[in-house]
Amino acid sequence: MDLFLTCIVTGVTFGLIYALAGVGLVTIFRTSGYVSFAQGDIAAVALYIGIAAYTADVPYPLMALIVVGAAGLIGGLIGGLIVIPLERHGLLTAALATIGVGLTIQGIENVTINPEPRAFPSAGSRAAFDVGPVTLSVADVTAAVVCIGLFIALALFFRLSRTGTAMRAANDNAEAARHIGLSAYRLKGLSWVLGGALAGVCGLFVAPAYSLSPTSVNALLVFGFATVVLGGFDSVLGALLSGLIIGISTNLIAAYVAPGAVNFGMYVLLLGMLLVRPYGLLGQRPLERV
Amino acid sequence: MTTLSVIDLQGGYRESVPVFSEVGFELDRGAIGVIGRNGAGKTCLAQTLSGALTTTNGSILLGGRAVEHLSPRARVSAGISLVPEGRLIFGQLTVRENLEVAVHAAGRGEKRIAAMEEQFPILGHKRSMRGASLSGGEQQLLAIARALVQEPTVVILDEPSLGLSPIAVDNLTVALRQVLDEGEVAMVLMEQNGELLTGLCHSVLLMDQGAITGTLDMGDPADQDKLFESYLGV
């Protein structure tokens, strides 16, 4: 029973982080219609900047802000200068460009800095409180609270804010958006800044567990991608729900089946979902007149 | 001051290949029509007026101010809104969100949305429905309302009757007549539907292969006959 409860609680804490990684992808997808494969690499650069600041005795909270800000800035630059301009050649070209950008970043990191894995500081390893048999650390609780707060904020932003509605409009019909005077470039650029910043936040939570190397935070992308496929590409709430499902189910598989079966189990889950509900748990099936 | 003056205008999809040239007209109030066959250059003219295509020569004066160098966004703020060909509403957004996003893009207040829902009650009833679920005629009303909430002084309508049933065209004529009678906006109406043109416009420009070949006075029954004879094969 204790093992089962442990799986559930750690599953929830990890699931929230997966979900946040998924929301970073949703944010860019909602304005642009494709997924950014450079999220992990954007986070990695920001985390290297963060670790440099931390070694120079910058306190953790300030370092965390620097990481999030840097990730947002890098995301905005990559989106605004490279990926969005490439959209004129098609969305597939733009999506592939994000892979190219990611690999380029990894290459630059490998030659300019020591690519050996380094330990990354966490928000605090002290015990915060117990949930059943599991003792949650300060870092676990911080991650959960920040994730939930960001979810609520983002869901409200997309649903209620003017900019959020405009972002959905630009994705729905780019030509119409231009005719009524929306600047698609500005809206897409903003989604890249947001998506980058979210990648930075996720990076802060996963880097202490995975340590930091040019490729280690890319695990973020795998789980984030699984999350949006399961939850629906355009749904913030879907990402939350599916992040939790993936977090809990992968923990259960690792504990009761075999740790090596985690990825297998996750892909079975994804394929099953694609067969039954191709738009995901809460994804909107696009309405069309025929 | 004339509301809209178009002087010696030239435009096209590529700078080196003009689709229309030497187009000129003045619009003070009411509606002016532009009739022409497919490929005559109507859509190109509409999009050059709205800023979606660049002006290669000539000028567009809105209330005396030159706007031909402005982006579509800046022209919407200045007071030119477009109802694009094929409606191009936001299908995945609700009716209400379609109007809100237009208001915000123009930097106007939301008070006109309520007025528009009163004028076109169907948009009020279907406020929370997604745009794609509306019928063709309702979508056209939504596209027109989306332009009008931007509080323009001139609305360019590009073939609003396209793909609509005869009854929907009648309803459209009534709705646009109502808007014109309020006197707050002037309209440039690109059309092939003679009924809509005679019902709304005081004069109609004949457009053929990118040039204005004549002007018909809709107050003159002889000119009305000429419109139907020469362009509609009646």
CSV table of N, CA and C in Angstrom, one decimal, chain B residues 52-159:
chain,number,residue,atom,x,y,z
B,52,ALA,N,-3.9,45.4,-47.6
B,52,ALA,CA,-3.3,44.1,-47.6
B,52,ALA,C,-2.3,43.9,-48.8
B,53,LEU,N,-2.6,44.7,-49.9
B,53,LEU,CA,-1.7,44.7,-51.0
B,53,LEU,C,-1.1,46.1,-51.1
B,54,THR,N,0.2,46.2,-51.5
B,54,THR,CA,0.8,47.6,-51.6
B,54,THR,C,0.4,48.4,-52.8
B,55,THR,N,0.2,49.7,-52.6
B,55,THR,CA,-0.1,50.6,-53.7
B,55,THR,C,1.2,50.8,-54.5
B,56,THR,N,1.1,50.6,-55.8
B,56,THR,CA,2.3,50.8,-56.6
B,56,THR,C,2.4,52.2,-57.2
B,57,ASN,N,1.2,52.8,-57.3
B,57,ASN,CA,1.2,54.2,-57.8
B,57,ASN,C,-0.2,54.9,-57.4
B,58,GLY,N,-0.2,56.2,-57.3
B,58,GLY,CA,-1.4,56.9,-57.0
B,58,GLY,C,-1.6,57.1,-55.5
B,59,SER,N,-2.7,57.6,-55.1
B,59,SER,CA,-2.9,57.8,-53.7
B,59,SER,C,-4.4,57.6,-53.3
B,60,ILE,N,-4.5,57.3,-52.0
B,60,ILE,CA,-5.8,57.1,-51.3
B,60,ILE,C,-5.9,58.1,-50.2
B,61,LEU,N,-6.9,59.0,-50.3
B,61,LEU,CA,-7.0,60.0,-49.2
B,61,LEU,C,-8.2,59.7,-48.4
B,62,LEU,N,-8.1,59.5,-47.1
B,62,LEU,CA,-9.2,59.3,-46.2
B,62,LEU,C,-9.4,60.5,-45.4
B,63,GLY,N,-10.5,61.2,-45.6
B,63,GLY,CA,-10.7,62.5,-45.0
B,63,GLY,C,-9.6,63.5,-45.3
B,64,GLY,N,-9.0,63.4,-46.5
B,64,GLY,CA,-8.0,64.3,-46.8
B,64,GLY,C,-6.6,63.9,-46.5
B,65,ARG,N,-6.5,62.8,-45.7
B,65,ARG,CA,-5.2,62.3,-45.2
B,65,ARG,C,-4.7,61.1,-46.1
B,66,ALA,N,-3.5,61.2,-46.6
B,66,ALA,CA,-3.0,60.1,-47.4
B,66,ALA,C,-2.7,58.9,-46.6
B,67,VAL,N,-3.3,57.7,-47.0
B,67,VAL,CA,-3.2,56.5,-46.2
B,67,VAL,C,-2.5,55.4,-47.0
B,68,GLU,N,-2.1,55.7,-48.3
B,68,GLU,CA,-1.7,54.5,-49.1
B,68,GLU,C,-0.4,53.9,-48.6
B,69,HIS,N,0.4,54.5,-47.8
B,69,HIS,CA,1.6,53.9,-47.3
B,69,HIS,C,1.4,53.2,-46.0
B,70,LEU,N,0.2,53.2,-45.4
B,70,LEU,CA,-0.1,52.6,-44.1
B,70,LEU,C,-0.3,51.1,-44.2
B,71,SER,N,0.0,50.4,-43.1
B,71,SER,CA,-0.2,49.0,-43.0
B,71,SER,C,-1.7,48.7,-42.8
B,72,PRO,N,-2.2,47.5,-43.0
B,72,PRO,CA,-3.6,47.2,-42.8
B,72,PRO,C,-4.0,47.6,-41.4
B,73,ARG,N,-3.1,47.3,-40.4
B,73,ARG,CA,-3.4,47.6,-39.0
B,73,ARG,C,-3.6,49.1,-38.8
B,74,ALA,N,-2.7,49.9,-39.4
B,74,ALA,CA,-2.8,51.4,-39.3
B,74,ALA,C,-4.0,51.9,-40.0
B,75,ARG,N,-4.4,51.3,-41.1
B,75,ARG,CA,-5.6,51.8,-41.9
B,75,ARG,C,-6.9,51.5,-41.1
B,76,VAL,N,-6.9,50.3,-40.4
B,76,VAL,CA,-8.1,50.0,-39.6
B,76,VAL,C,-8.2,51.1,-38.5
B,77,SER,N,-7.1,51.5,-37.9
B,77,SER,CA,-7.2,52.6,-36.9
B,77,SER,C,-7.6,53.9,-37.5
B,78,ALA,N,-7.1,54.1,-38.7
B,78,ALA,CA,-7.5,55.4,-39.4
B,78,ALA,C,-8.9,55.4,-39.8
B,79,GLY,N,-9.5,54.2,-40.0
B,79,GLY,CA,-11.0,54.2,-40.4
B,79,GLY,C,-11.4,53.5,-41.6
B,80,ILE,N,-10.5,52.6,-42.2
B,80,ILE,CA,-10.9,51.8,-43.3
B,80,ILE,C,-10.9,50.3,-42.8
B,81,SER,N,-12.1,49.7,-42.9
B,81,SER,CA,-12.2,48.3,-42.6
B,81,SER,C,-12.6,47.5,-43.8
B,82,LEU,N,-12.2,46.2,-43.8
B,82,LEU,CA,-12.5,45.4,-45.0
B,82,LEU,C,-13.4,44.2,-44.6
B,83,VAL,N,-14.4,43.9,-45.4
B,83,VAL,CA,-15.1,42.7,-45.3
B,83,VAL,C,-14.6,41.8,-46.4
B,84,PRO,N,-13.7,40.9,-46.1
B,84,PRO,CA,-13.0,40.2,-47.2
B,84,PRO,C,-13.8,39.2,-48.0
B,85,GLU,N,-13.4,38.9,-49.2
B,85,GLU,CA,-14.0,38.0,-50.0
B,85,GLU,C,-14.0,36.6,-49.3
B,86,GLY,N,-15.2,35.9,-49.4
B,86,GLY,CA,-15.2,34.6,-48.7
B,86,GLY,C,-15.4,34.7,-47.2
B,87,ARG,N,-15.7,35.9,-46.7
B,87,ARG,CA,-16.1,36.1,-45.3
B,87,ARG,C,-14.9,36.0,-44.4
B,88,LEU,N,-14.2,34.9,-44.4
B,88,LEU,CA,-13.0,34.8,-43.5
B,88,LEU,C,-13.2,35.2,-42.1
B,89,ILE,N,-14.3,34.6,-41.5
B,89,ILE,CA,-14.5,34.8,-40.1
B,89,ILE,C,-13.6,33.8,-39.3
B,90,PHE,N,-13.5,34.0,-38.0
B,90,PHE,CA,-12.7,33.1,-37.2
B,90,PHE,C,-13.7,32.0,-36.8
B,91,GLY,N,-13.5,30.8,-37.5
B,91,GLY,CA,-14.5,29.7,-37.2
B,91,GLY,C,-14.4,29.1,-35.9
B,92,GLN,N,-13.2,29.0,-35.3
B,92,GLN,CA,-13.1,28.3,-34.0
B,92,GLN,C,-13.3,29.3,-32.8
B,93,LEU,N,-13.5,30.6,-33.1
B,93,LEU,CA,-13.8,31.5,-32.0
B,93,LEU,C,-15.3,31.7,-32.0
B,94,THR,N,-15.8,32.1,-30.8
B,94,THR,CA,-17.3,32.3,-30.7
B,94,THR,C,-17.6,33.6,-31.5
B,95,VAL,N,-18.9,33.8,-31.7
B,95,VAL,CA,-19.4,34.9,-32.4
B,95,VAL,C,-18.9,36.2,-31.7
B,96,ARG,N,-19.1,36.2,-30.4
B,96,ARG,CA,-18.8,37.3,-29.5
B,96,ARG,C,-17.3,37.6,-29.6
B,97,GLU,N,-16.5,36.5,-29.5
B,97,GLU,CA,-15.0,36.7,-29.6
B,97,GLU,C,-14.6,37.2,-31.0
B,98,ASN,N,-15.3,36.9,-32.0
B,98,ASN,CA,-15.0,37.4,-33.3
B,98,ASN,C,-15.1,38.9,-33.3
B,99,LEU,N,-16.1,39.4,-32.6
B,99,LEU,CA,-16.3,40.9,-32.6
B,99,LEU,C,-15.3,41.5,-31.6
B,100,GLU,N,-15.1,40.9,-30.5
B,100,GLU,CA,-14.1,41.4,-29.5
B,100,GLU,C,-12.7,41.6,-30.1
B,101,VAL,N,-12.3,40.6,-30.8
B,101,VAL,CA,-10.9,40.6,-31.3
B,101,VAL,C,-10.8,41.7,-32.3
B,102,ALA,N,-11.9,42.0,-33.1
B,102,ALA,CA,-11.8,43.1,-34.1
B,102,ALA,C,-11.8,44.4,-33.4
B,103,VAL,N,-12.6,44.6,-32.3
B,103,VAL,CA,-12.6,45.8,-31.6
B,103,VAL,C,-11.2,46.2,-31.0
B,104,HIS,N,-10.6,45.1,-30.5
B,104,HIS,CA,-9.3,45.4,-29.8
B,104,HIS,C,-8.2,45.6,-30.9
B,105,ALA,N,-8.3,44.9,-32.0
B,105,ALA,CA,-7.3,45.2,-33.1
B,105,ALA,C,-7.4,46.6,-33.6
B,106,ALA,N,-8.6,47.2,-33.5
B,106,ALA,CA,-8.7,48.6,-34.0
B,106,ALA,C,-8.5,49.6,-32.8
B,107,GLY,N,-8.3,49.1,-31.6
B,107,GLY,CA,-8.1,50.0,-30.5
B,107,GLY,C,-9.3,50.8,-30.1
B,108,ARG,N,-10.5,50.2,-30.3
B,108,ARG,CA,-11.8,50.9,-30.0
B,108,ARG,C,-12.4,50.3,-28.7
B,109,GLY,N,-13.4,51.0,-28.2
B,109,GLY,CA,-14.1,50.5,-27.0
B,109,GLY,C,-15.2,49.4,-27.4
B,110,GLU,N,-15.7,48.7,-26.4
B,110,GLU,CA,-16.5,47.5,-26.7
B,110,GLU,C,-18.0,47.9,-26.9
B,111,LYS,N,-18.3,49.2,-26.7
B,111,LYS,CA,-19.8,49.6,-26.7
B,111,LYS,C,-20.5,49.3,-28.0
B,112,ARG,N,-19.7,49.3,-29.1
B,112,ARG,CA,-20.4,49.0,-30.4
B,112,ARG,C,-20.8,47.6,-30.6
B,113,ILE,N,-20.2,46.7,-29.8
B,113,ILE,CA,-20.6,45.3,-29.9
B,113,ILE,C,-22.1,45.1,-29.5
B,114,ALA,N,-22.5,45.7,-28.4
B,114,ALA,CA,-23.9,45.6,-28.0
B,114,ALA,C,-24.8,46.2,-29.1
B,115,ALA,N,-24.4,47.3,-29.6
B,115,ALA,CA,-25.2,48.0,-30.6
B,115,ALA,C,-25.4,47.1,-31.9
B,116,MET,N,-24.3,46.4,-32.2
B,116,MET,CA,-24.3,45.5,-33.4
B,116,MET,C,-25.2,44.3,-33.1
B,117,GLU,N,-25.1,43.8,-31.9
B,117,GLU,CA,-26.0,42.6,-31.6
B,117,GLU,C,-27.5,43.0,-31.6
B,118,GLU,N,-27.7,44.3,-31.4
B,118,GLU,CA,-29.1,44.8,-31.4
B,118,GLU,C,-29.5,44.9,-32.9
B,119,GLN,N,-28.6,45.4,-33.7
B,119,GLN,CA,-28.9,45.6,-35.1
B,119,GLN,C,-29.1,44.3,-35.9
B,120,PHE,N,-28.2,43.4,-35.6
B,120,PHE,CA,-28.2,42.0,-36.2
B,120,PHE,C,-28.5,41.0,-35.1
B,121,PRO,N,-29.8,40.8,-34.7
B,121,PRO,CA,-30.2,40.1,-33.5
B,121,PRO,C,-29.6,38.6,-33.5
B,122,ILE,N,-29.5,38.1,-34.7
B,122,ILE,CA,-29.0,36.7,-34.8
B,122,ILE,C,-27.6,36.5,-34.1
B,123,LEU,N,-26.8,37.6,-34.2
B,123,LEU,CA,-25.5,37.6,-33.7
B,123,LEU,C,-25.5,37.6,-32.1
B,124,GLY,N,-26.6,38.2,-31.6
B,124,GLY,CA,-26.8,38.2,-30.2
B,124,GLY,C,-27.2,36.9,-29.7
B,125,HIS,N,-28.2,36.3,-30.4
B,125,HIS,CA,-28.7,34.9,-30.0
B,125,HIS,C,-27.6,33.9,-30.1
B,126,LYS,N,-26.7,34.0,-31.1
B,126,LYS,CA,-25.7,33.0,-31.2
B,126,LYS,C,-24.4,33.4,-30.7
B,127,ARG,N,-24.4,34.3,-29.8
B,127,ARG,CA,-23.2,34.9,-29.2
B,127,ARG,C,-22.1,33.9,-28.8
B,128,SER,N,-22.5,32.8,-28.1
B,128,SER,CA,-21.6,31.9,-27.6
B,128,SER,C,-21.3,30.7,-28.5
B,129,MET,N,-21.9,30.7,-29.7
B,129,MET,CA,-21.6,29.6,-30.7
B,129,MET,C,-20.3,29.9,-31.5
B,130,ARG,N,-19.7,28.8,-31.9
B,130,ARG,CA,-18.5,29.0,-32.7
B,130,ARG,C,-18.9,29.5,-34.1
B,131,GLY,N,-18.0,30.4,-34.7
B,131,GLY,CA,-18.3,31.0,-35.9
B,131,GLY,C,-18.6,30.0,-37.0
B,132,ALA,N,-17.9,28.9,-37.0
B,132,ALA,CA,-18.0,27.9,-38.1
B,132,ALA,C,-19.4,27.2,-38.1
B,133,SER,N,-20.1,27.3,-37.0
B,133,SER,CA,-21.4,26.6,-36.9
B,133,SER,C,-22.5,27.5,-37.5
B,134,LEU,N,-22.2,28.8,-37.9
B,134,LEU,CA,-23.2,29.6,-38.5
B,134,LEU,C,-23.5,29.3,-39.9
B,135,SER,N,-24.6,29.6,-40.4
B,135,SER,CA,-24.9,29.4,-41.9
B,135,SER,C,-24.1,30.5,-42.7
B,136,GLY,N,-24.1,30.3,-44.0
B,136,GLY,CA,-23.3,31.2,-44.8
B,136,GLY,C,-23.8,32.6,-44.7
B,137,GLY,N,-25.1,32.9,-44.7
B,137,GLY,CA,-25.7,34.2,-44.6
B,137,GLY,C,-25.3,34.8,-43.2
B,138,GLU,N,-25.4,34.0,-42.2
B,138,GLU,CA,-25.1,34.5,-40.8
B,138,GLU,C,-23.6,34.8,-40.7
B,139,GLN,N,-22.8,34.0,-41.3
B,139,GLN,CA,-21.3,34.3,-41.3
B,139,GLN,C,-21.0,35.6,-42.0
B,140,GLN,N,-21.8,35.9,-43.1
B,140,GLN,CA,-21.6,37.1,-43.8
B,140,GLN,C,-22.0,38.3,-43.0
B,141,LEU,N,-23.1,38.2,-42.2
B,141,LEU,CA,-23.5,39.3,-41.3
B,141,LEU,C,-22.4,39.5,-40.2
B,142,LEU,N,-21.8,38.3,-39.8
B,142,LEU,CA,-20.8,38.4,-38.7
B,142,LEU,C,-19.6,39.1,-39.3
B,143,ALA,N,-19.2,38.8,-40.6
B,143,ALA,CA,-18.0,39.5,-41.2
B,143,ALA,C,-18.3,41.0,-41.3
B,144,ILE,N,-19.5,41.4,-41.6
B,144,ILE,CA,-19.9,42.8,-41.8
B,144,ILE,C,-19.8,43.4,-40.4
B,145,ALA,N,-20.4,42.8,-39.4
B,145,ALA,CA,-20.5,43.3,-38.0
B,145,ALA,C,-19.0,43.5,-37.5
B,146,ARG,N,-18.2,42.5,-37.9
B,146,ARG,CA,-16.8,42.5,-37.4
B,146,ARG,C,-16.1,43.8,-37.9
B,147,ALA,N,-16.4,44.2,-39.2
B,147,ALA,CA,-15.8,45.4,-39.7
B,147,ALA,C,-16.5,46.6,-39.1
B,148,LEU,N,-17.8,46.6,-38.9
B,148,LEU,CA,-18.5,47.8,-38.3
B,148,LEU,C,-18.1,48.1,-36.9
B,149,VAL,N,-17.8,47.1,-36.1
B,149,VAL,CA,-17.5,47.4,-34.7
B,149,VAL,C,-16.1,48.1,-34.6
B,150,GLN,N,-15.4,48.1,-35.7
B,150,GLN,CA,-14.1,48.8,-35.7
B,150,GLN,C,-14.3,50.3,-35.9
B,151,GLU,N,-15.6,50.7,-35.9
B,151,GLU,CA,-16.0,52.1,-36.1
B,151,GLU,C,-15.3,52.8,-37.2
B,152,PRO,N,-15.4,52.2,-38.4
B,152,PRO,CA,-14.7,52.8,-39.6
B,152,PRO,C,-15.5,53.9,-40.2
B,153,THR,N,-14.9,54.8,-41.0
B,153,THR,CA,-15.6,55.8,-41.8
B,153,THR,C,-15.9,55.2,-43.2
B,154,VAL,N,-15.1,54.3,-43.6
B,154,VAL,CA,-15.3,53.6,-44.9
B,154,VAL,C,-15.2,52.1,-44.7
B,155,VAL,N,-16.2,51.3,-45.2
B,155,VAL,CA,-16.1,49.9,-45.2
B,155,VAL,C,-15.9,49.4,-46.7
B,156,ILE,N,-14.9,48.6,-47.0
B,156,ILE,CA,-14.8,48.0,-48.3
B,156,ILE,C,-15.4,46.6,-48.2
B,157,LEU,N,-16.4,46.3,-49.0
B,157,LEU,CA,-17.0,45.0,-49.0
B,157,LEU,C,-16.7,44.3,-50.3
B,158,ASP,N,-16.0,43.1,-50.2
B,158,ASP,CA,-15.6,42.4,-51.4
B,158,ASP,C,-16.5,41.2,-51.6
B,159,GLU,N,-17.4,41.4,-52.6
B,159,GLU,CA,-18.4,40.3,-53.0
B,159,GLU,C,-19.1,39.7,-51.8
